Structure formats: structure tokens, C-alpha cells
Coordinates of N, CA and C in Angstrom, one line a residue:
G517 N 8.6 26.3 1.5 CA 8.8 24.9 1.8 C 10.3 24.6 2.2
K518 N 11.2 25.3 1.6 CA 12.6 25.0 1.9 C 13.0 25.4 3.3
I519 N 12.5 26.6 3.8 CA 12.8 27.0 5.2 C 12.2 25.9 6.2
A520 N 10.9 25.5 5.9 CA 10.3 24.5 6.8 C 11.1 23.2 6.8
S521 N 11.5 22.8 5.6 CA 12.3 21.6 5.5 C 13.6 21.7 6.3
G522 N 14.2 22.8 6.3 CA 15.4 23.0 7.1 C 15.2 22.9 8.6
I523 N 14.0 23.5 9.0 CA 13.7 23.4 10.5 C 13.5 21.9 10.9
I524 N 12.8 21.2 10.0 CA 12.5 19.8 10.2 C 13.9 19.0 10.3
N525 N 14.8 19.3 9.4 CA 16.1 18.6 9.4 C 16.8 18.8 10.7
D526 N 16.7 20.0 11.3 CA 17.4 20.3 12.6 C 16.6 19.8 13.8
F527 N 15.4 19.4 13.6 CA 14.6 19.0 14.8 C 15.0 17.6 15.2
T528 N 15.3 17.4 16.5 CA 15.8 16.1 17.0 C 14.7 15.2 17.6
G529 N 13.5 15.7 17.7 CA 12.4 14.9 18.3 C 11.7 14.0 17.2
N530 N 10.7 13.3 17.6 CA 9.9 12.5 16.7 C 8.8 13.3 16.1
I531 N 8.5 12.9 14.8 CA 7.5 13.6 14.0 C 6.4 12.7 13.6
I532 N 5.2 13.1 13.8 CA 4.0 12.3 13.5 C 3.2 13.1 12.4
G533 N 2.9 12.4 11.3 CA 2.1 13.0 10.3 C 0.7 12.3 10.2
V534 N -0.4 13.1 10.2 CA -1.7 12.6 10.2 C -2.5 13.1 9.0
T535 N -3.0 12.1 8.2 CA -3.8 12.4 7.1 C -5.1 11.5 7.1
G536 N -6.0 11.8 6.2 CA -7.2 11.0 6.1 C -8.3 11.9 5.7
S537 N -9.4 11.3 5.3 CA -10.6 12.0 4.8 C -11.3 12.7 6.0
S538 N -11.2 12.2 7.2 CA -11.9 12.8 8.3 C -11.1 12.4 9.6
G539 N -11.3 13.2 10.7 CA -10.7 12.8 11.9 C -9.3 13.3 12.2
K540 N -8.7 14.0 11.2 CA -7.3 14.5 11.4 C -7.1 15.4 12.6
T541 N -8.0 16.4 12.7 CA -7.9 17.3 13.9 C -8.1 16.6 15.2
T542 N -9.1 15.8 15.3 CA -9.3 15.0 16.5 C -8.1 14.2 16.9
V543 N -7.6 13.5 16.0 CA -6.4 12.6 16.3 C -5.2 13.5 16.7
K544 N -5.0 14.6 15.9 CA -3.9 15.5 16.3 C -4.0 16.1 17.7
N545 N -5.3 16.5 18.0 CA -5.5 17.0 19.4 C -5.3 16.0 20.4
L546 N -5.7 14.8 20.2 CA -5.5 13.7 21.2 C -4.1 13.5 21.4
I547 N -3.3 13.4 20.4 CA -1.9 13.1 20.5 C -1.2 14.3 21.2
Q548 N -1.5 15.5 20.8 CA -0.8 16.7 21.3 C -1.1 16.8 22.8
H549 N -2.3 16.5 23.3 CA -2.7 16.7 24.7 C -2.3 15.4 25.5
T550 N -1.9 14.4 24.8 CA -1.5 13.1 25.6 C 0.0 13.1 25.8
L551 N 0.8 13.6 24.9 CA 2.3 13.5 25.0 C 2.8 14.8 25.6
N552 N 3.8 14.7 26.4 CA 4.5 15.8 27.0 C 5.3 16.6 26.0
D553 N 5.3 17.9 26.1 CA 6.2 18.7 25.2 C 5.9 18.4 23.7
C554 N 4.7 18.3 23.4 CA 4.3 18.0 22.0 C 3.8 19.2 21.2
F555 N 4.4 19.5 20.1 CA 3.9 20.6 19.3 C 2.9 20.1 18.3
G556 N 1.8 20.8 18.0 CA 0.8 20.4 17.0 C 0.5 21.5 16.0
T557 N 0.0 21.1 14.9 CA -0.4 22.0 13.8 C -1.2 23.1 14.4
I558 N -0.9 24.4 14.0 CA -1.6 25.5 14.5 C -2.9 25.7 13.7
G559 N -4.0 25.7 14.4 CA -5.3 25.9 13.8 C -5.5 25.0 12.7
N560 N -6.0 25.5 11.5 CA -6.1 24.6 10.4 C -5.1 24.9 9.3
Y561 N -3.9 25.2 9.8 CA -2.8 25.4 8.8 C -2.2 24.1 8.5
N562 N -2.9 23.4 7.6 CA -2.5 22.0 7.2 C -2.3 21.8 5.7
N563 N -2.2 22.9 5.0 CA -2.1 22.7 3.5 C -0.7 23.2 3.1
E564 N -0.6 23.4 1.7 CA 0.8 23.7 1.2 C 1.2 25.1 1.6
I565 N 0.3 26.0 2.0 CA 0.6 27.3 2.5 C 0.7 27.3 4.1
G566 N -0.3 26.7 4.7 CA -0.3 26.7 6.2 C 0.7 25.8 6.9
L567 N 1.0 24.6 6.3 CA 1.8 23.7 7.0 C 3.2 24.3 7.2
P568 N 3.9 24.9 6.2 CA 5.2 25.5 6.4 C 5.1 26.6 7.5
F569 N 4.0 27.3 7.6 CA 3.9 28.3 8.7 C 3.9 27.6 10.1
S570 N 3.1 26.5 10.2 CA 3.1 25.7 11.4 C 4.5 25.2 11.8
V571 N 5.2 24.7 10.8 CA 6.6 24.2 11.1 C 7.5 25.3 11.6
M572 N 7.3 26.5 11.1 CA 8.2 27.6 11.5 C 8.0 28.0 13.0
N573 N 6.9 27.5 13.6 CA 6.7 27.8 15.0 C 7.1 26.6 15.9
L574 N 7.7 25.6 15.3 CA 8.3 24.5 16.0 C 9.5 24.9 16.8
S575 N 9.7 24.5 18.0 CA 10.8 24.8 18.8 C 11.6 23.5 19.1
Q576 N 12.9 23.7 19.2 CA 13.8 22.5 19.5 C 13.5 22.0 20.9
N577 N 12.8 22.8 21.7 CA 12.5 22.3 23.1 C 11.4 21.3 23.1
H578 N 10.6 21.2 21.9 CA 9.6 20.2 21.8 C 10.2 18.8 21.6
K579 N 9.6 17.8 22.3 CA 10.1 16.4 22.1 C 9.5 15.7 20.9
T580 N 8.2 16.1 20.6 CA 7.5 15.5 19.5 C 6.7 16.6 18.8
A581 N 6.5 16.4 17.5 CA 5.7 17.3 16.7 C 4.6 16.4 15.9
V582 N 3.4 16.9 15.9 CA 2.4 16.2 15.2 C 1.7 17.2 14.2
F583 N 1.7 16.8 12.9 CA 1.2 17.7 11.9 C 0.1 17.0 11.1
E584 N -1.0 17.8 10.9 CA -2.0 17.4 10.0 C -1.6 17.7 8.5
L585 N -1.9 16.7 7.7 CA -1.6 16.9 6.2 C -2.9 16.8 5.5
A586 N -3.3 17.9 4.9 CA -4.6 18.0 4.2 C -4.4 18.0 2.7
A587 N -5.3 17.5 1.9 CA -5.2 17.4 0.5 C -6.5 17.9 -0.2
G588 N -6.3 18.7 -1.2 CA -7.4 19.1 -2.0 C -7.4 18.6 -3.4
K589 N -6.2 18.0 -3.7 CA -6.0 17.4 -5.1 C -4.8 16.4 -5.0
P590 N -4.6 15.5 -6.0 CA -3.5 14.6 -6.0 C -2.2 15.3 -5.8
K591 N -1.3 14.6 -5.2 CA 0.1 15.1 -5.0 C 0.3 16.1 -3.8
D592 N -0.9 16.5 -3.2 CA -0.8 17.5 -2.1 C -0.1 16.8 -0.9
I593 N -0.5 15.6 -0.6 CA 0.0 14.9 0.6 C 1.5 14.6 0.4
D594 N 1.9 14.2 -0.8 CA 3.3 13.9 -1.1 C 4.1 15.2 -0.9
F595 N 3.6 16.3 -1.3 CA 4.4 17.6 -1.1 C 4.5 17.9 0.4
L596 N 3.5 17.8 1.1 CA 3.5 18.1 2.6 C 4.4 17.0 3.3
A597 N 4.2 15.8 3.0 CA 4.9 14.7 3.7 C 6.4 14.8 3.4
K598 N 6.8 15.3 2.3 CA 8.2 15.5 2.0 C 8.8 16.6 2.8
I599 N 8.0 17.5 3.3 CA 8.5 18.6 4.2 C 8.7 18.0 5.6
V600 N 7.7 17.3 6.1 CA 7.8 16.9 7.5 C 8.5 15.6 7.7
R601 N 8.5 14.7 6.7 CA 9.2 13.4 6.7 C 8.9 12.7 8.1
P602 N 7.7 12.2 8.3 CA 7.3 11.7 9.6 C 8.0 10.4 10.0
H603 N 8.3 10.2 11.3 CA 8.7 8.9 11.8 C 7.5 8.0 11.9
F604 N 6.3 8.6 12.1 CA 5.1 7.8 12.4 C 4.0 8.5 11.5
G605 N 3.5 7.7 10.6 CA 2.4 8.2 9.7 C 1.1 7.5 10.2
I606 N 0.0 8.3 10.1 CA -1.3 7.9 10.4 C -2.3 8.2 9.3
I607 N -3.1 7.2 8.9 CA -4.2 7.5 7.9 C -5.4 7.2 8.7
T608 N -6.3 8.2 8.9 CA -7.4 8.1 9.8 C -8.6 7.4 9.1
S609 N -8.8 7.7 7.8 CA -10.0 7.1 7.1 C -9.8 7.4 5.6
I610 N -10.6 6.7 4.8 CA -10.7 7.0 3.4 C -12.2 7.2 3.1
G611 N -12.6 8.4 2.7 CA -14.0 8.8 2.5 C -14.2 9.6 1.2
H612 N -15.3 10.3 1.2 CA -15.7 11.0 0.0 C -15.3 12.4 -0.1
A613 N -14.6 12.9 0.9 CA -14.2 14.3 0.9 C -13.3 14.6 -0.3
H614 N -13.5 15.7 -0.9 CA -12.7 16.1 -2.1 C -12.8 15.1 -3.3
L615 N -13.9 14.4 -3.3 CA -14.1 13.4 -4.4 C -14.1 14.0 -5.8
K616 N -14.7 15.2 -5.9 CA -14.7 15.9 -7.2 C -13.3 16.1 -7.7
Q617 N -12.4 16.6 -6.9 CA -11.1 16.9 -7.3 C -10.2 15.7 -7.6
M618 N -10.5 14.6 -6.9 CA -9.7 13.4 -7.0 C -10.4 12.3 -7.9
K619 N -11.6 12.7 -8.4 CA -12.2 11.9 -9.5 C -12.9 10.6 -9.0
S620 N -12.4 9.9 -8.0 CA -12.9 8.6 -7.5 C -12.4 8.3 -6.1
I621 N -13.0 7.3 -5.5 CA -12.6 6.9 -4.2 C -11.2 6.3 -4.3
E622 N -10.8 5.8 -5.5 CA -9.5 5.3 -5.7 C -8.5 6.4 -5.7
G623 N -8.9 7.6 -6.3 CA -8.1 8.7 -6.3 C -7.9 9.3 -4.9
V624 N -8.9 9.2 -4.0 CA -8.7 9.7 -2.6 C -7.8 8.7 -1.9
L625 N -7.9 7.4 -2.2 CA -7.0 6.4 -1.6 C -5.6 6.7 -1.9
K626 N -5.3 6.9 -3.2 CA -3.9 7.1 -3.6 C -3.3 8.3 -3.1
T627 N -4.2 9.4 -3.0 CA -3.7 10.7 -2.5 C -3.3 10.6 -1.1
K628 N -4.2 10.0 -0.2 CA -3.9 9.9 1.2 C -2.8 9.0 1.4
S629 N -2.6 8.0 0.6 CA -1.5 7.0 0.7 C -0.1 7.6 0.4
E630 N -0.1 8.8 -0.2 CA 1.2 9.4 -0.5 C 2.1 9.7 0.7
I631 N 1.5 9.6 1.9 CA 2.3 9.8 3.1 C 3.2 8.6 3.3
I632 N 2.8 7.4 2.8 CA 3.6 6.2 3.2 C 5.0 6.2 2.6
P633 N 5.2 6.6 1.3 CA 6.6 6.6 0.8 C 7.5 7.6 1.5
N634 N 6.9 8.6 2.2 CA 7.7 9.6 2.9 C 7.9 9.4 4.4
I635 N 7.5 8.3 4.9 CA 7.8 7.9 6.3 C 9.3 7.5 6.3
R636 N 9.9 7.9 7.3 CA 11.4 7.6 7.4 C 11.6 6.1 7.5
E637 N 12.7 5.7 7.0 CA 13.1 4.2 7.1 C 13.1 3.7 8.5
G638 N 12.4 2.6 8.7 CA 12.3 2.0 10.0 C 11.2 2.6 10.9
G639 N 10.4 3.5 10.2 CA 9.3 4.1 10.9 C 8.1 3.3 11.1
F640 N 6.9 4.0 11.3 CA 5.7 3.3 11.7 C 4.5 3.9 10.9
L641 N 3.5 3.0 10.6 CA 2.3 3.4 10.0 C 1.1 2.9 10.7
L642 N 0.1 3.7 11.0 CA -1.1 3.3 11.7 C -2.2 3.5 10.7
I643 N -3.0 2.4 10.4 CA -4.0 2.5 9.4 C -5.3 1.8 9.9
P644 N -6.5 2.3 9.4 CA -7.7 1.6 9.7 C -7.8 0.2 9.1
H645 N -8.3 -0.8 9.8 CA -8.4 -2.1 9.2 C -9.7 -2.2 8.4
I646 N -9.5 -1.7 7.2 CA -10.6 -1.7 6.2 C -10.1 -2.4 4.9
E647 N -10.9 -2.3 3.8 CA -10.5 -3.1 2.6 C -9.2 -2.7 2.0
Y648 N -8.6 -1.6 2.4 CA -7.3 -1.2 1.7 C -6.1 -1.7 2.5
V649 N -6.2 -2.5 3.5 CA -5.1 -2.9 4.3 C -4.0 -3.5 3.5
D650 N -4.3 -4.5 2.6 CA -3.3 -5.1 1.8 C -2.6 -4.2 0.9
Y651 N -3.3 -3.2 0.3 CA -2.7 -2.2 -0.6 C -1.7 -1.4 0.2
W652 N -2.1 -0.9 1.4 CA -1.2 -0.1 2.2 C 0.1 -0.9 2.6
K653 N -0.1 -2.1 3.0 CA 1.0 -2.9 3.4 C 2.0 -3.2 2.3
S654 N 1.5 -3.2 1.1 CA 2.4 -3.6 -0.1 C 3.3 -2.4 -0.5
I655 N 3.0 -1.2 0.0 CA 3.8 0.0 -0.5 C 5.2 0.0 0.1
R656 N 5.4 -0.4 1.4 CA 6.7 -0.4 2.0 C 6.9 -1.7 2.7
N657 N 8.2 -2.2 2.8 CA 8.5 -3.4 3.6 C 9.6 -3.0 4.6
D658 N 9.9 -1.8 4.8 CA 10.9 -1.4 5.7 C 10.3 -0.5 6.9
I659 N 9.0 -0.5 7.0 CA 8.3 0.1 8.1 C 7.4 -0.8 8.8
T660 N 7.0 -0.5 10.1 CA 6.1 -1.4 10.8 C 4.7 -0.9 10.7
V661 N 3.8 -1.7 10.4 CA 2.4 -1.3 10.1 C 1.5 -1.8 11.2
F662 N 0.7 -0.9 11.8 CA -0.3 -1.3 12.8 C -1.7 -0.9 12.3
T663 N -2.7 -1.7 12.7 CA -4.1 -1.4 12.3 C -5.0 -1.2 13.5
F664 N -6.1 -0.5 13.2 CA -7.0 -0.2 14.3 C -8.4 -0.3 13.7
G665 N -9.4 -0.5 14.6 CA -10.8 -0.5 14.1 C -11.6 -1.6 14.8
D666 N -12.8 -1.9 14.2 CA -13.7 -2.9 14.7 C -13.4 -4.3 14.2
H667 N -12.5 -4.4 13.2 CA -12.2 -5.8 12.6 C -11.5 -6.6 13.7
P668 N -11.8 -7.9 13.8 CA -11.2 -8.7 14.9 C -9.7 -8.9 14.7
D669 N -9.2 -8.7 13.5 CA -7.8 -8.8 13.3 C -7.0 -7.6 13.5
S670 N -7.7 -6.5 13.9 CA -7.0 -5.2 14.2 C -6.0 -5.3 15.3
D671 N -4.9 -4.6 15.2 CA -3.9 -4.6 16.3 C -4.4 -3.9 17.5
Y672 N -5.3 -2.9 17.2 CA -5.9 -2.1 18.3 C -7.4 -2.1 18.1
T673 N -8.1 -2.6 19.0 CA -9.6 -2.7 18.9 C -10.2 -1.9 20.0
I674 N -11.0 -0.9 19.6 CA -11.6 0.0 20.6 C -13.1 -0.4 20.9
S675 N -13.4 -0.4 22.1 CA -14.8 -0.6 22.5 C -15.2 0.4 23.5
M676 N -16.5 0.8 23.5 CA -17.1 1.8 24.3 C -17.6 1.2 25.6
I677 N -17.5 1.9 26.7 CA -18.0 1.4 28.0 C -18.8 2.6 28.6
E678 N -20.0 2.4 29.0 CA -20.8 3.4 29.7 C -20.7 4.8 29.0
P679 N -21.0 4.9 27.7 CA -20.9 6.2 27.1 C -22.1 7.1 27.5
S680 N -21.9 8.4 27.5 CA -22.9 9.4 27.7 C -22.5 10.6 26.8
E681 N -23.4 11.6 26.8 CA -23.1 12.8 26.0 C -22.1 13.7 26.6
K682 N -21.7 13.5 27.9 CA -20.8 14.4 28.6 C -19.5 13.7 28.9
L683 N -19.5 12.4 29.1 CA -18.4 11.6 29.5 C -18.4 10.3 28.8
I684 N -17.2 9.8 28.4 CA -17.2 8.5 27.8 C -16.0 7.7 28.3
N685 N -16.2 6.5 28.7 CA -15.1 5.6 29.1 C -15.0 4.6 27.9
F686 N -13.8 4.3 27.5 CA -13.6 3.4 26.4 C -12.3 2.5 26.7
S687 N -12.3 1.4 26.1 CA -11.1 0.5 26.3 C -10.5 0.2 25.0
V688 N -9.2 0.0 25.0 CA -8.4 -0.4 23.8 C -7.8 -1.7 24.0
Y689 N -8.1 -2.7 23.2 CA -7.5 -4.0 23.3 C -6.2 -4.0 22.4
V690 N -5.1 -4.3 23.0 CA -3.8 -4.3 22.2 C -3.5 -5.8 21.9
K691 N -3.6 -6.2 20.7 CA -3.4 -7.5 20.3 C -2.0 -8.1 20.7
E692 N -1.0 -7.3 20.5 CA 0.4 -7.7 20.7 C 0.6 -8.2 22.1
Y693 N 0.0 -7.5 23.1 CA 0.1 -7.8 24.5 C -1.0 -8.6 25.1
G694 N -2.1 -8.8 24.3 CA -3.2 -9.5 24.8 C -3.9 -8.8 26.0
Q695 N -3.8 -7.5 26.1 CA -4.3 -6.8 27.2 C -5.2 -5.7 26.8
T696 N -6.1 -5.3 27.7 CA -7.0 -4.2 27.4 C -6.7 -3.0 28.4
F697 N -6.7 -1.8 27.8 CA -6.4 -0.6 28.6 C -7.6 0.3 28.6
D698 N -8.0 0.9 29.7 CA -9.1 1.7 29.8 C -8.8 3.2 29.8
F699 N -9.6 4.0 29.2 CA -9.4 5.4 29.1 C -10.7 6.2 29.4
V700 N -10.6 7.4 29.7 CA -11.7 8.3 29.9 C -11.5 9.6 29.2
T701 N -12.4 10.0 28.4 CA -12.4 11.3 27.7 C -13.6 12.2 28.1
K702 N -13.4 13.5 28.0 CA -14.5 14.4 28.4 C -15.4 14.6 27.2
T703 N -14.9 14.5 26.0 CA -15.8 14.7 24.8 C -15.9 13.5 24.0
P704 N -17.0 12.8 23.9 CA -17.2 11.7 23.0 C -16.8 11.9 21.6
P705 N -16.2 11.0 20.9 CA -15.9 11.2 19.5 C -17.2 11.2 18.6
A706 N -17.0 11.8 17.4 CA -18.2 11.9 16.5 C -18.7 10.5 16.2
S707 N -17.8 9.5 16.1 CA -18.3 8.2 15.8 C -19.3 7.6 16.8
F708 N -19.2 8.0 18.1 CA -20.1 7.6 19.1 C -21.5 8.2 18.8
F709 N -21.6 9.5 18.5 CA -22.9 10.1 18.2 C -23.5 9.5 16.9
L710 N -22.6 9.2 15.9 CA -23.0 8.7 14.6 C -23.6 7.3 14.8
K711 N -23.0 6.5 15.5 CA -23.5 5.1 15.7 C -24.8 5.2 16.5
K712 N -24.9 6.1 17.5 CA -26.1 6.2 18.3 C -27.2 6.7 17.4
A713 N -27.0 7.6 16.5 CA -28.0 8.2 15.6 C -28.5 7.1 14.6
A714 N -27.5 6.3 14.1 CA -27.9 5.3 13.1 C -28.3 3.9 13.8
K715 N -28.3 3.9 15.1 CA -28.7 2.7 15.9 C -27.8 1.5 15.5
L716 N -26.5 1.8 15.6 CA -25.5 0.8 15.2 C -24.6 0.5 16.5
T717 N -24.0 -0.7 16.5 CA -23.0 -1.0 17.5 C -21.6 -0.8 17.0
K718 N -21.4 -0.8 15.7 CA -20.1 -0.6 15.0 C -20.3 -0.2 13.6
G719 N -19.3 0.4 13.0 CA -19.3 0.9 11.7 C -19.0 -0.3 10.7
S720 N -18.9 0.0 9.4 CA -18.6 -1.0 8.4 C -17.1 -1.2 8.3
G721 N -16.7 -2.5 8.1 CA -15.3 -2.8 7.8 C -14.9 -2.4 6.4
E722 N -15.9 -2.2 5.5 CA -15.7 -1.9 4.1 C -16.6 -0.7 3.8
P723 N -16.4 0.5 4.4 CA -17.3 1.6 4.3 C -17.6 2.1 2.9
N724 N -16.7 1.9 2.0 CA -17.0 2.3 0.6 C -17.6 1.3 -0.3
R725 N -17.9 0.1 0.3 CA -18.6 -0.9 -0.4 C -19.9 -1.3 0.3
N726 N -19.9 -1.3 1.6 CA -21.1 -1.7 2.4 C -21.6 -0.6 3.2
T727 N -22.9 -0.3 3.0 CA -23.6 0.7 3.9 C -24.3 -0.1 5.0
V728 N -24.1 0.3 6.2 CA -24.6 -0.4 7.4 C -25.7 0.4 8.1
G729 N -25.9 1.7 7.7 CA -26.9 2.4 8.4 C -27.2 3.8 7.7
K730 N -28.2 4.5 8.2 CA -28.5 5.8 7.6 C -28.8 6.8 8.7
I731 N -28.5 8.1 8.4 CA -28.8 9.2 9.3 C -29.3 10.3 8.4
T732 N -30.0 11.3 9.0 CA -30.5 12.4 8.2 C -29.6 13.6 8.4
M733 N -29.8 14.6 7.5 CA -29.1 15.8 7.6 C -29.4 16.6 8.9
A734 N -30.6 16.4 9.4 CA -30.9 17.0 10.7 C -30.1 16.4 11.8
Q735 N -29.8 15.1 11.8 CA -29.0 14.5 12.8 C -27.5 14.9 12.6
V736 N -27.1 15.0 11.3 CA -25.7 15.5 11.1 C -25.5 16.9 11.7
R737 N -26.5 17.8 11.5 CA -26.4 19.1 12.1 C -26.4 19.1 13.6
E738 N -27.2 18.3 14.2 CA -27.2 18.1 15.6 C -25.9 17.7 16.2
I739 N -25.3 16.7 15.5 CA -24.0 16.2 16.0 C -22.9 17.3 15.7
A740 N -23.0 18.0 14.6 CA -22.0 19.0 14.3 C -22.1 20.1 15.4
E741 N -23.3 20.4 15.9 CA -23.4 21.4 16.9 C -22.8 21.0 18.2
M742 N -22.9 19.7 18.6 CA -22.3 19.2 19.8 C -20.8 19.1 19.7
K743 N -20.3 18.8 18.5 CA -18.8 18.6 18.3 C -18.1 19.9 17.7
M744 N -18.8 21.0 17.5 CA -18.3 22.1 16.9 C -16.9 22.6 17.5
V745 N -16.8 22.6 18.8 CA -15.6 23.1 19.5 C -14.4 22.2 19.2
D746 N -14.6 20.9 18.8 CA -13.5 20.0 18.6 C -13.2 19.9 17.1
L747 N -14.1 20.4 16.2 CA -13.9 20.1 14.8 C -13.0 21.1 14.1
N748 N -12.7 22.2 14.7 CA -11.8 23.2 14.0 C -12.4 23.6 12.7
A749 N -13.7 23.7 12.6 CA -14.3 24.1 11.3 C -14.5 25.7 11.4
N750 N -14.6 26.3 10.2 CA -14.8 27.7 10.1 C -16.2 28.1 10.4
D751 N -17.2 27.2 10.1 CA -18.6 27.5 10.3 C -19.3 26.2 10.4
M752 N -20.7 26.4 10.6 CA -21.5 25.2 10.7 C -21.5 24.3 9.5
D753 N -21.5 24.9 8.3 CA -21.5 24.2 7.1 C -20.3 23.3 7.0
G754 N -19.1 23.9 7.4 CA -17.9 23.1 7.4 C -17.9 22.0 8.4
A755 N -18.5 22.3 9.5 CA -18.6 21.2 10.6 C -19.5 20.1 10.1
C756 N -20.6 20.4 9.4 CA -21.5 19.4 8.8 C -20.8 18.6 7.8
Q757 N -20.0 19.2 7.0 CA -19.2 18.4 6.0 C -18.3 17.4 6.6
M758 N -17.6 17.8 7.7 CA -16.7 16.9 8.5 C -17.5 15.7 9.0
I759 N -18.7 16.0 9.6 CA -19.5 14.9 10.2 C -20.0 14.0 9.1
K760 N -20.4 14.6 8.0 CA -20.8 13.7 6.8 C -19.6 12.8 6.4
G761 N -18.4 13.4 6.3 CA -17.3 12.6 5.9 C -17.0 11.5 6.9
S762 N -17.2 11.7 8.2 CA -17.0 10.7 9.2 C -18.0 9.6 9.1
A763 N -19.3 10.0 8.8 CA -20.3 9.1 8.6 C -20.0 8.1 7.4
R764 N -19.7 8.7 6.3 CA -19.4 7.9 5.1 C -18.2 6.9 5.4
S765 N -17.2 7.4 6.2 CA -16.1 6.5 6.4 C -16.4 5.4 7.3
M766 N -17.6 5.4 8.0 CA -18.1 4.4 8.8 C -19.1 3.5 8.1
G767 N -19.4 3.8 6.8 CA -20.5 3.1 6.1 C -21.9 3.5 6.4
I768 N -22.0 4.8 6.9 CA -23.3 5.3 7.2 C -23.7 6.3 6.2
E769 N -24.9 6.1 5.5 CA -25.4 7.0 4.5 C -26.1 8.2 5.1
V770 N -25.9 9.3 4.5 CA -26.5 10.6 4.9 C -27.7 10.8 3.9
V771 N -28.9 10.8 4.4 CA -30.1 11.0 3.5 C -30.6 12.4 3.6
G772 N -31.2 12.8 2.5 CA -31.8 14.2 2.5 C -30.8 15.3 2.4
E773 N -29.7 15.0 1.7 CA -28.7 16.1 1.6 C -29.2 17.1 0.5

């Protein structure tokens, strides 16, 4: 960790840290492929052993670095975030992944939130507009917080336009500017397939309190097969676990597990 911390201290670019119960790899990949000269976590090297290895491959020629921060138990995110000390922190979701090790959904919340005290002063935090918004905002008063999601008060609201299984157009409404920006991706996100399978137009704003739909394990496996290339999972079982985590973070129950 000390060698990695030294490399980070010498790095002059911006650092982004991404954590959450699901969606970390997808968000990391989107950022890495959107920004010029952006370094990203290597493979799934996102834990206390792998993250320092990723950092040691960072070059001063990069303008930005985006790191996944994974947790299997409390204090893991704090340890990793202290190494990378991000200028910009992102929490993708709070779900039931690693619930056994963290005892409760509150334990998951506190562990993922460990990134916030380690964001550099004057930095930024991007969080989903769900029931934990007030808690997250109460942790720091010296960083700028942005929210995203289906909630009408979100700073960034995403809507799908003409989606298909091979191509998806979507728009992002930016509240600050009062404008909508259109994007096209080649691979639809897992949330698109999950909402389609559950026959929903949007997920739950309070996914750990309100269930808004159901899908079967057969549907989970079908979605995992379509998204396998993007999930960075070791095998199909791992991919299914990621899809189930995404479903739960949207308030979608998986039946027949």
C-alpha cells in the first residue's frame, strides 16, 4: 500500500474512485472509454491486494485515473480510498452483495460510504438519489454532491429512447443547465434488460424498502449471458450474482433462487 500511495502522491492528474454494490465495472469502463488518456483498474484488481497492483501500472502520462474500490467486509473501502484519495467519488448503488459479512443493509451502506471521508477537500461526490441521500450529504460539507436516478429531484435524470438489444439511445437531463443531452451506446446496460424482464418503466427510489417488480432466476441467467462480456465476472455464477445485485438495487425481487 505504501508504494501505491507514493505513486498516487506523485500523480498530477485527476483521480476518480468508484464503489457500490453493483455497477462498478460498467461505470469504470464508461469513464475510461469516454475520457482521453484515462487509466482504469486492471481487470478485477479492485481489492486490498489487487488495487495497489493497478496503481503501480499508472503512468504520469495519464490525465485521469479511475479505480474500482471493492469491499468484502467493513473498513475495506476506507483502506482502499486512503490509497487513491479520489478527487471525485462515485457510489453506484447500495444492495445486498456481501450482506453476510456486513451483517445488514446498514452495514453495506456504512462500508460503501467510507469513500466519502477520503475524497479530497473541494472534491465531488456522485450518488444515486435513493433513501440515503440525506445521510451521504451529512458526512461532508466541503465537497460538492450530485445525484442521479429516476427521482425527479436528481441532478442527472436518465431516460431511454428507442432501446433495442443491440443499440440503445438514451438522454441525460442535467438539472443545473435545464438541458437534455443525447447519447448512444452499443451495449445496453443491465438495468435496461432488468426493467424489460420485470415489465417496469423505472426502478424503485427506495430499493431496500419498496419492491416494484419480480424476475426469475432463468431471466437473471439470460441477462447475465447477454452482458457477460461487460461484467468482468470469472464465470456465469459470478455474472448471475452481479445481475441479482443490480436487480435488488433497483427494487426488483429475484424469485426461485
